[in-house]
XYZ file of C-alpha atoms in Angstrom:
652
model
C 0.000 0.000 0.000
C 1.063 3.563 -0.639
C -0.158 6.822 0.796
C 0.523 10.498 0.232
C 1.508 13.127 2.750
C 1.187 16.890 2.302
C 0.158 18.845 -0.760
C 1.887 19.430 -4.065
C 0.539 18.880 -7.545
C -2.780 20.655 -7.210
C -4.979 17.556 -7.587
C -4.756 13.841 -7.048
C -6.195 10.775 -8.674
C -5.950 7.219 -7.425
C -4.815 4.716 -10.029
C -6.349 1.354 -9.026
C -5.071 1.314 -5.423
C -4.543 -2.139 -3.986
C -2.145 -4.013 -1.701
C 0.826 -3.305 -3.961
C -0.644 -0.422 -5.869
C 0.119 3.301 -5.884
C -1.435 6.708 -5.673
C -0.082 9.317 -8.066
C -1.038 12.910 -8.675
C -1.676 13.353 -12.376
C -4.492 15.736 -13.115
C -4.837 19.502 -12.582
C -7.962 21.196 -11.338
C -9.925 21.475 -8.116
C -10.498 17.838 -7.173
C -10.299 16.293 -3.695
C -7.264 14.241 -2.688
C -7.488 10.473 -3.187
C -8.633 8.071 -0.515
C -7.071 4.657 -0.622
C -10.310 3.024 0.441
C -12.198 4.309 -2.576
C -13.404 1.847 -5.194
C -10.765 1.365 -7.874
C -11.470 2.758 -11.292
C -10.577 0.678 -14.304
C -7.674 2.257 -16.160
C -8.413 0.150 -19.244
C -11.481 2.180 -20.177
C -9.668 5.509 -19.777
C -6.468 5.046 -21.729
C -6.115 5.834 -25.412
C -2.660 4.362 -25.858
C -1.041 1.172 -24.607
C 2.235 -0.554 -25.414
C 0.426 -3.149 -27.526
C -1.227 -0.508 -29.743
C 1.907 1.222 -31.061
C 1.921 -0.090 -34.632
C 2.392 3.348 -36.179
C 4.386 6.376 -35.154
C 2.810 8.376 -32.353
C 1.447 11.832 -33.018
C 2.977 13.803 -30.144
C 1.132 16.986 -31.176
C -1.920 15.545 -29.377
C -0.301 16.467 -26.051
C -0.373 20.210 -25.326
C 2.082 21.531 -22.770
C -0.580 21.792 -20.066
C -1.197 18.029 -20.348
C 2.427 17.026 -19.795
C 3.991 16.051 -16.469
C 7.725 15.324 -16.216
C 8.609 13.771 -12.852
C 11.194 11.604 -11.089
C 10.992 9.066 -8.310
C 13.725 9.493 -5.711
C 14.337 7.600 -2.482
C 16.903 5.915 -0.306
C 18.347 2.713 -1.763
C 16.070 -0.347 -1.480
C 12.971 1.583 -0.372
C 10.651 0.440 -3.167
C 11.363 3.086 -5.776
C 11.693 0.638 -8.683
C 8.626 -1.271 -7.461
C 6.578 1.938 -7.534
C 7.810 2.592 -11.081
C 6.724 -0.948 -12.093
C 3.229 -0.383 -10.704
C 2.884 2.952 -12.529
C 3.879 1.279 -15.786
C 1.199 -1.360 -15.198
C -1.540 1.016 -14.075
C -1.160 3.223 -17.151
C -1.178 0.232 -19.509
C 2.438 0.755 -20.548
C 3.247 -2.859 -19.714
C 1.006 -5.861 -19.142
C 0.145 -6.931 -15.604
C 2.173 -10.081 -14.880
C 3.983 -11.509 -11.889
C 7.281 -11.136 -13.746
C 7.168 -7.337 -13.844
C 10.033 -6.631 -11.470
C 12.658 -3.945 -12.020
C 11.310 -3.280 -15.521
C 13.334 -0.071 -15.861
C 16.484 -1.692 -14.443
C 17.799 -2.910 -17.774
C 21.435 -3.523 -16.896
C 22.589 -6.961 -15.822
C 24.478 -5.471 -12.878
C 21.262 -3.820 -11.649
C 19.328 -7.060 -11.625
C 22.173 -8.983 -9.998
C 22.707 -6.457 -7.217
C 19.048 -5.477 -6.858
C 19.812 -1.752 -7.085
C 19.344 0.974 -9.669
C 22.588 2.465 -10.976
C 21.346 4.142 -14.177
C 18.460 6.571 -14.555
C 15.861 5.339 -17.071
C 13.018 7.150 -18.814
C 9.503 5.952 -19.651
C 6.641 7.879 -21.266
C 3.264 6.942 -19.780
C -0.106 7.793 -21.326
C -3.094 8.271 -19.045
C -6.642 9.448 -19.665
C -8.277 11.537 -16.930
C -11.726 13.107 -17.306
C -11.549 12.867 -21.070
C -8.083 14.398 -21.344
C -5.050 12.473 -22.495
C -1.995 13.118 -20.316
C 1.647 12.420 -21.091
C 3.571 11.448 -17.946
C 7.313 11.285 -18.451
C 8.703 9.162 -15.616
C 12.422 9.136 -14.880
C 13.458 6.424 -12.438
C 16.626 7.278 -10.499
C 19.263 5.466 -8.395
C 19.092 5.617 -4.603
C 22.729 5.098 -3.581
C 24.922 8.096 -2.746
C 27.534 6.971 -5.313
C 25.040 7.656 -8.130
C 23.754 11.054 -6.985
C 25.012 12.571 -10.260
C 22.452 10.438 -12.112
C 19.763 11.906 -9.839
C 20.829 15.525 -10.440
C 20.839 15.023 -14.229
C 17.403 13.427 -14.132
C 15.973 16.324 -12.143
C 17.020 18.740 -14.900
C 14.319 17.269 -17.153
C 11.591 17.304 -14.463
C 9.194 19.704 -12.797
C 8.106 17.410 -9.958
C 9.407 14.656 -7.714
C 7.866 11.754 -5.822
C 9.933 11.345 -2.643
C 9.464 7.767 -1.406
C 9.839 7.066 2.331
C 9.688 3.569 3.880
C 7.000 3.300 6.588
C 9.107 0.650 8.377
C 12.495 2.369 8.400
C 11.428 6.013 8.226
C 13.597 8.814 6.886
C 17.074 7.746 5.733
C 20.142 9.831 4.959
C 19.858 9.538 1.180
C 16.193 10.573 1.410
C 17.337 13.831 3.011
C 20.020 14.348 0.349
C 17.626 13.690 -2.551
C 15.029 16.020 -1.073
C 17.481 18.915 -0.991
C 18.648 18.124 -4.533
C 15.037 18.522 -5.666
C 14.504 21.584 -3.490
C 17.607 23.317 -4.898
C 16.325 22.537 -8.412
C 13.069 24.347 -7.476
C 10.908 21.295 -8.100
C 7.607 20.484 -6.434
C 8.056 17.554 -4.064
C 5.366 15.079 -3.057
C 6.223 12.704 -0.194
C 5.006 9.132 -0.688
C 4.982 6.761 2.296
C 5.177 3.157 1.153
C 5.028 -0.339 2.669
C 2.362 0.823 5.137
C 0.689 -2.603 5.257
C 3.719 -4.448 6.633
C 3.899 -5.701 10.212
C 6.260 -3.055 11.599
C 4.943 -0.134 9.548
C 4.277 3.112 11.416
C 3.125 5.705 8.860
C 2.090 8.247 11.502
C 5.579 8.239 12.995
C 7.111 8.630 9.537
C 4.726 11.474 8.728
C 5.897 13.275 11.874
C 9.524 12.682 10.849
C 8.860 14.225 7.444
C 7.283 17.274 9.043
C 10.122 17.691 11.562
C 13.056 17.156 9.196
C 11.685 18.875 6.084
C 8.971 21.193 7.494
C 7.031 19.552 4.672
C 3.587 20.991 5.263
C 4.994 24.486 5.004
C 7.225 23.645 2.054
C 4.489 21.899 0.100
C 2.222 24.909 0.359
C 5.093 27.087 -0.790
C 5.966 24.801 -3.705
C 2.409 24.009 -4.809
C 2.081 25.137 -8.437
C 1.162 24.016 -11.943
C 3.654 21.372 -12.933
C 3.419 21.519 -16.693
C 6.748 22.559 -18.243
C 7.380 26.270 -18.794
C 8.311 26.094 -22.480
C 7.563 27.769 -25.819
C 6.918 25.642 -28.888
C 6.998 28.600 -31.279
C 10.582 29.463 -30.361
C 13.578 27.909 -32.152
C 14.603 24.433 -31.008
C 16.528 24.198 -27.749
C 17.038 20.657 -26.435
C 19.100 19.527 -23.457
C 21.052 16.245 -23.700
C 20.677 14.751 -20.209
C 21.718 11.170 -20.974
C 23.033 9.062 -23.839
C 23.896 5.513 -24.874
C 25.938 4.024 -27.697
C 24.666 1.573 -30.302
C 27.289 0.021 -32.564
C 24.935 0.168 -35.564
C 23.158 3.504 -35.054
C 25.792 5.466 -33.152
C 24.927 7.707 -30.221
C 21.334 7.687 -28.926
C 20.790 10.930 -26.999
C 18.073 11.342 -24.386
C 16.790 14.897 -24.691
C 14.416 17.233 -22.902
C 12.956 19.893 -25.201
C 12.724 23.339 -23.620
C 11.735 25.172 -26.821
C 10.674 24.412 -30.363
C 10.066 21.185 -32.293
C 12.375 18.544 -33.776
C 11.609 15.908 -36.418
C 13.338 13.502 -38.755
C 15.306 15.308 -41.464
C 16.021 18.431 -39.408
C 19.593 19.681 -39.394
C 20.757 20.332 -35.865
C 23.907 21.829 -34.345
C 25.709 20.920 -31.131
C 26.495 23.955 -29.000
C 29.481 22.096 -27.540
C 31.216 20.871 -30.717
C 29.566 23.184 -33.285
C 29.121 20.143 -35.538
C 26.050 19.796 -37.748
C 23.982 16.608 -37.965
C 20.864 15.405 -39.708
C 18.227 13.855 -37.456
C 17.564 10.226 -38.440
C 14.982 9.330 -35.801
C 13.102 10.810 -32.860
C 10.809 9.092 -30.404
C 9.815 8.336 -26.835
C 10.735 5.514 -24.458
C 7.687 3.425 -23.559
C 9.837 2.025 -21.898
C 11.415 0.666 -25.097
C 12.109 2.955 -28.041
C 8.938 4.069 -29.843
C 9.513 6.309 -32.913
C 7.320 9.395 -33.312
C 6.779 11.936 -36.072
C 8.076 14.809 -33.951
C 9.032 15.819 -30.441
C 7.655 19.058 -29.047
C 8.808 21.468 -26.334
C 7.963 20.111 -22.892
C 8.430 16.500 -23.957
C 11.195 14.038 -23.117
C 12.437 11.470 -25.634
C 15.387 10.228 -27.628
C 17.139 11.495 -30.752
C 19.474 9.752 -33.234
C 21.484 12.019 -35.516
C 24.401 9.982 -36.855
C 26.894 10.794 -34.108
C 29.479 8.066 -34.635
C 32.137 9.183 -32.159
C 31.379 8.964 -28.446
C 33.114 12.313 -27.865
C 30.470 14.070 -29.987
C 27.684 13.506 -27.457
C 28.371 15.472 -24.283
C 26.027 15.248 -21.321
C 24.639 18.741 -20.708
C 25.046 19.799 -24.357
C 22.401 21.972 -26.053
C 21.070 21.052 -29.514
C 19.512 23.663 -31.804
C 18.426 23.946 -35.437
C 21.000 24.772 -38.112
C 21.050 28.531 -38.859
C 18.843 29.192 -35.801
C 21.377 29.531 -32.964
C 20.097 29.866 -29.402
C 21.556 30.600 -25.984
C 22.870 27.270 -24.608
C 21.161 25.860 -21.544
C 23.163 25.925 -18.286
C 23.925 22.195 -18.481
C 25.123 20.407 -15.351
C 27.605 21.054 -12.606
C 30.506 18.694 -13.217
C 30.644 15.656 -10.966
C 33.547 15.745 -8.514
C 35.397 12.411 -8.264
C 35.866 11.216 -4.697
C 37.813 7.991 -5.358
C 40.624 7.307 -7.843
C 42.009 3.981 -9.019
C 44.340 2.774 -11.738
C 42.879 0.535 -14.448
C 45.016 -1.669 -16.692
C 44.277 -4.437 -19.219
C 45.272 -7.955 -18.185
C 47.144 -8.182 -21.484
C 48.638 -5.098 -23.144
C 47.480 -6.423 -26.530
C 43.928 -5.630 -25.328
C 44.763 -1.955 -24.684
C 42.908 -0.524 -27.703
C 39.821 -2.678 -27.112
C 39.702 -1.594 -23.467
C 40.182 2.045 -24.475
C 37.173 1.818 -26.804
C 35.082 0.119 -24.100
C 35.939 2.802 -21.508
C 35.055 5.598 -23.964
C 31.668 4.064 -24.722
C 30.878 3.366 -21.077
C 31.894 6.860 -19.931
C 29.460 8.232 -22.509
C 26.768 6.355 -20.593
C 28.275 7.323 -17.229
C 29.756 10.799 -17.610
C 30.558 11.143 -13.900
C 33.706 9.015 -14.432
C 36.892 10.966 -15.185
C 39.684 9.362 -17.232
C 43.415 10.233 -17.355
C 46.100 8.217 -19.114
C 48.589 6.517 -16.794
C 51.310 3.891 -16.914
C 52.922 1.397 -14.552
C 56.215 -0.501 -14.682
C 54.465 -3.681 -13.595
C 51.139 -3.340 -15.391
C 52.016 -1.298 -18.483
C 49.862 1.403 -20.091
C 46.516 2.170 -18.509
C 44.385 4.907 -17.000
C 43.738 6.666 -13.716
C 39.945 6.790 -13.307
C 37.946 8.949 -10.909
C 34.682 7.674 -9.369
C 32.041 9.036 -7.009
C 32.561 6.181 -4.546
C 33.732 2.608 -4.099
C 30.410 1.060 -5.199
C 30.503 3.269 -8.293
C 33.972 1.897 -9.067
C 32.889 -1.722 -8.568
C 29.783 -1.285 -10.736
C 31.802 0.389 -13.507
C 34.261 -2.515 -13.488
C 31.423 -5.048 -13.516
C 29.745 -3.302 -16.461
C 33.022 -3.392 -18.406
C 33.179 -7.148 -17.916
C 29.505 -7.840 -18.653
C 28.799 -5.403 -21.492
C 32.176 -5.297 -23.245
C 33.799 -8.590 -22.168
C 36.795 -6.663 -20.829
C 38.953 -8.055 -18.022
C 40.977 -5.453 -16.147
C 43.230 -4.960 -13.143
C 42.057 -2.291 -10.684
C 44.589 -0.858 -8.251
C 43.798 0.106 -4.675
C 41.413 3.069 -4.451
C 42.656 6.392 -3.117
C 41.295 9.913 -2.607
C 42.662 13.186 -4.070
C 45.136 14.912 -1.738
C 46.697 18.348 -2.006
C 50.171 19.604 -1.133
C 51.338 23.206 -0.667
C 54.787 23.500 -2.264
C 57.574 25.113 -0.250
C 60.057 26.409 -2.847
C 59.671 28.877 -5.704
C 61.500 26.434 -7.984
C 58.856 23.755 -7.438
C 56.053 26.291 -7.818
C 57.530 27.402 -11.141
C 57.909 23.783 -12.243
C 54.288 22.881 -11.423
C 52.949 26.361 -12.353
C 50.937 26.474 -9.133
C 51.608 26.598 -5.419
C 49.019 23.987 -4.459
C 49.076 20.712 -6.375
C 46.533 17.860 -6.370
C 47.761 14.271 -6.094
C 45.501 11.536 -7.436
C 48.241 8.895 -7.705
C 49.864 7.969 -4.339
C 53.089 6.996 -6.119
C 53.529 10.702 -6.987
C 53.025 11.885 -3.387
C 55.789 14.486 -2.728
C 58.286 14.182 0.096
C 57.736 16.264 3.234
C 60.884 18.290 2.505
C 59.240 19.715 -0.612
C 55.981 20.945 0.934
C 54.850 23.221 3.761
C 51.695 21.235 4.496
C 49.478 18.423 3.223
C 45.708 18.732 2.779
C 43.168 15.917 2.790
C 39.553 16.025 1.507
C 36.767 16.061 4.084
C 33.039 15.407 3.766
C 30.014 16.284 5.860
C 28.372 12.959 6.674
C 24.766 12.443 7.779
C 23.872 9.335 9.751
C 20.294 8.447 10.685
C 19.963 5.580 13.133
C 17.744 4.115 15.875
C 18.925 5.647 19.150
C 19.915 2.262 20.630
C 22.929 2.138 18.304
C 24.042 5.735 18.876
C 26.870 4.911 21.308
C 28.504 2.309 19.069
C 28.207 4.535 16.004
C 29.745 7.516 17.819
C 32.701 5.319 18.804
C 33.068 4.187 15.191
C 33.061 7.808 13.979
C 35.658 8.857 16.557
C 37.886 5.955 15.487
C 37.687 7.325 11.936
C 38.931 10.785 13.063
C 35.490 12.334 12.620
C 34.370 15.548 14.351
C 30.751 15.750 15.490
C 28.855 18.788 14.178
C 25.249 18.136 15.138
C 22.866 15.666 16.770
C 19.076 15.844 16.373
C 16.356 13.513 17.647
C 13.890 13.340 14.740
C 11.460 11.324 16.882
C 11.506 9.336 20.118
C 13.515 6.488 18.621
C 15.623 7.922 15.789
C 18.660 10.193 15.790
C 20.274 12.209 13.005
C 24.043 12.687 13.479
C 26.244 14.995 11.437
C 30.018 14.461 11.379
C 32.946 15.969 9.501
C 34.875 12.959 8.134
C 38.248 12.693 6.420
C 37.225 11.120 3.114
C 39.926 8.441 3.171
C 38.470 7.123 6.458
C 35.077 6.276 4.950
C 35.772 5.460 1.336
C 36.553 1.746 1.683
C 34.734 -0.003 4.499
C 32.962 2.571 6.696
C 29.523 1.838 5.249
C 29.919 -1.904 5.861
C 31.026 -1.267 9.451
C 28.104 1.094 10.056
C 25.587 -1.442 8.770
C 27.156 -4.177 10.877
C 27.051 -2.136 14.091
C 23.440 -1.050 13.555
C 22.074 -4.426 12.373
C 21.457 -2.778 9.008
C 19.189 0.005 10.298
C 21.545 3.014 10.091
C 21.896 4.968 6.854
C 24.722 7.176 5.639
C 25.086 9.986 3.132
C 27.819 12.560 2.616
C 28.607 15.721 0.700
C 31.861 17.468 -0.164
C 33.184 19.834 2.527
C 36.526 20.936 1.070
C 40.001 20.227 2.455
C 41.747 20.398 5.828
C 45.370 20.210 7.014
C 46.565 16.730 7.983
C 49.763 14.859 8.912
C 50.018 12.481 5.978
C 52.724 10.013 4.972
C 53.307 7.821 1.949
C 53.391 4.125 2.812
C 55.125 1.709 0.434
C 54.327 -1.988 0.224
C 57.362 -4.149 -0.485
C 57.432 -7.720 -1.803
C 60.860 -9.246 -1.218
C 62.316 -5.737 -0.975
C 60.764 -4.465 -4.218
C 58.198 -1.657 -4.049
C 54.850 -2.530 -5.594
C 53.854 0.826 -7.069
C 50.223 -0.242 -7.481
C 49.918 -0.835 -3.708
C 51.436 2.466 -2.538
C 48.980 4.362 -0.337
C 48.740 7.614 1.619
C 47.732 7.368 5.276
C 47.502 9.544 8.370
C 50.679 9.404 10.464
C 48.874 8.192 13.615
C 47.251 5.249 11.813
C 50.175 4.174 9.644
C 51.219 1.187 11.800
C 47.727 -0.329 12.157
C 46.870 0.190 8.487
C 50.236 -1.149 7.328
C 49.848 -4.248 9.503
C 46.302 -4.833 8.195
C 47.419 -4.481 4.575
C 50.287 -6.918 5.063
C 47.988 -9.454 6.721
C 45.403 -9.245 3.974
C 48.028 -9.352 1.247
C 49.438 -12.476 2.889
C 46.010 -14.117 2.616
C 45.607 -12.987 -1.000
C 48.977 -13.990 -2.438
C 49.441 -17.581 -3.632
C 52.407 -19.467 -2.193
C 55.525 -19.753 -4.341
C 58.524 -22.083 -4.391
C 60.333 -19.356 -2.467
C 59.551 -17.313 0.639
C 57.824 -13.949 0.150
C 58.492 -11.114 2.595
C 55.633 -8.599 2.702
C 56.623 -5.286 4.309
C 55.013 -1.892 4.909
C 57.520 0.955 4.925
C 57.560 4.720 5.463
C 60.726 5.920 3.805
C 63.457 3.527 4.937
C 61.628 2.486 8.123
C 59.803 -0.859 8.119
C 56.640 -0.576 10.217
C 55.005 -3.974 9.568
C 55.927 -7.371 8.122
C 54.317 -10.675 7.181
C 55.824 -13.724 5.490
C 54.338 -16.124 2.953
C 56.058 -19.449 3.540
C 57.483 -21.294 0.552
C 56.379 -24.662 -0.717
C 58.840 -27.170 0.691
C 59.964 -30.370 -0.932
C 61.071 -33.078 1.475
C 64.593 -33.610 0.140
C 65.365 -35.925 3.067
C 62.734 -38.453 2.024
C 65.338 -40.581 0.251
C 67.651 -40.646 3.280
C 66.974 -43.747 5.348
C 70.050 -43.458 7.450
C 73.708 -42.712 7.076
C 75.812 -39.826 8.281
C 74.129 -36.546 9.315
C 76.442 -34.607 7.020
C 74.625 -36.062 4.009
C 71.321 -34.645 5.221
C 72.880 -31.258 6.015
C 74.383 -31.139 2.533
C 70.972 -31.709 0.912
C 69.290 -29.077 3.107
C 72.044 -26.544 2.389
C 71.712 -27.108 -1.362
C 67.944 -26.633 -1.115
C 68.363 -23.381 0.876
C 70.810 -21.988 -1.696
C 68.419 -22.834 -4.517
C 65.509 -21.090 -2.777
C 67.698 -18.053 -2.068
C 68.624 -17.806 -5.746
C 65.014 -18.393 -6.820
C 63.823 -15.654 -4.480
C 66.084 -13.126 -6.232
C 64.826 -13.889 -9.712
C 61.311 -15.081 -8.862
C 58.319 -13.033 -9.945
C 55.573 -12.512 -7.360
C 52.151 -12.726 -9.000
C 49.549 -10.434 -7.392
C 45.936 -11.489 -8.172
C 43.794 -8.658 -9.505
C 41.209 -8.950 -6.719
C 43.952 -8.403 -4.137
C 44.067 -4.697 -4.955
C 40.664 -4.176 -3.357
C 41.029 -6.724 -0.551
C 44.252 -5.331 0.904
C 42.606 -2.071 1.991
C 39.587 -3.743 3.570
C 40.177 -3.428 7.302
C 38.221 -5.440 9.822
C 35.015 -3.752 10.936
C 36.137 -3.867 14.549
C 39.148 -1.663 13.826
């Protein structure tokens, strides 16, 4: 069951409410709000279009601007956002009602395997209300903090948002973050409380949380307005590219939101970013699959194919206009700021060009990833990639393997540090006084800088109060500084901490979930940089530095982190015919050591007696052979070890 709280879109209409149904505001005009106990109205008699009826191209001119609603669904991860989208697709006749309709808009294999949304998807829904045909453009969005850039891009094409809150768990950190994203974008927000029919549901408590955290009753009155897009169809074309995919046969498929004008097949359009001219081959809407139309009009959301063959030609945030009718480009998007960097290399250097092509195509689909060329003595030519978080990095790697059959080596993740140079010679060499280090191997020596700076984030934790003590201890162990503490109801607390980013990027979320039995939630936002005592820690294998495992740590935690890395690397490395010494070092000082014992052949097995000198001779010969083998032996580091070695135990 679903219910609505507050006011927003002027009028409401219940679409066949039932145990797993939904209530959605779709129609303007002075009508009373829906009651979930009302008799359901058959949607089949009201709709004019359904997915089964699209045999010819749609005539999109039948939808005036006042009959269009562009909206997103946003929520905390795993709070029923995709399920709500599935029900809306069913209730509007976009898809048939079957038991197999689960995660319909989650088209990627990684999404279905992990059960989360990582890519925003669009679907055009057609609904008839009081004799009027409405076009509802739904944009489903991810719920995890690592994919917040997808949410912000989706909101650029919307005028309204459904904010889903779980009646069992209440307000979560990502719910707060998504609300303020929508609020900053000046969108009308409608809170939707879901899962109210479950055993532990408490919708009244959640409603009070919404009012206390968001002041929602006041805000909804303030935001209440007509939600049809503010556009002009008589003006020259102005379309915003808010997403794109690559098809090897048709080239780039751009998802566009039209703010002005009309576009149709055969039109010549110009990219404001590249100034290149293209001829439109196809336009249409997503229903949720591609459905060609004659034209797209201002206020509508759809896709456009114009023969862009190179992935660099389609830039997210680009403005498209008609040839010889230039317009002022739309603002576009604020660039995503990478929070985690990692090196990526092909398993075999012969696959370099294929991997390069795969990364280019995937970054077109995920423009929040930054790419810089890099090289390694051990791994060869590769790239240094920037991600929004560790899950973002893992999903990107998984998509490379699944969608492009690319196998790669990922180095240990790190965060971007800064160093303030001390000498005028170094400043002249780098052309700036403050440099950013995204590769730990290039971390400058203390003698060359006046101070080091580390990135910090403002983290929000929402948890049941019974776990507050344990969570506060965890935060203090991660060098966090408490900024605020608010009781949002009798049982739930909202904590705000200033965290060093490198303390939370790898395993903080796992530790938080473990301590709180899965009930605490976490979200963070960039808070700049602060001074810190940082050191570069090298990892040595038999005395040789492994550049890919070099990391930057705080001076006070160097010993514990170095010991943990050595222990985990010991568990990850396969045994060799020779002994492997694993060491963590700061400069010339060894701060931790572990040893991987060698395989040992029993050379005394053939000795059934005789003088002891014979046995000693055999053992000495074996020791000399292992010593020689250790000097020339190559230590193979499995690719999954690069992530495992930085995973510290949750108790630390």
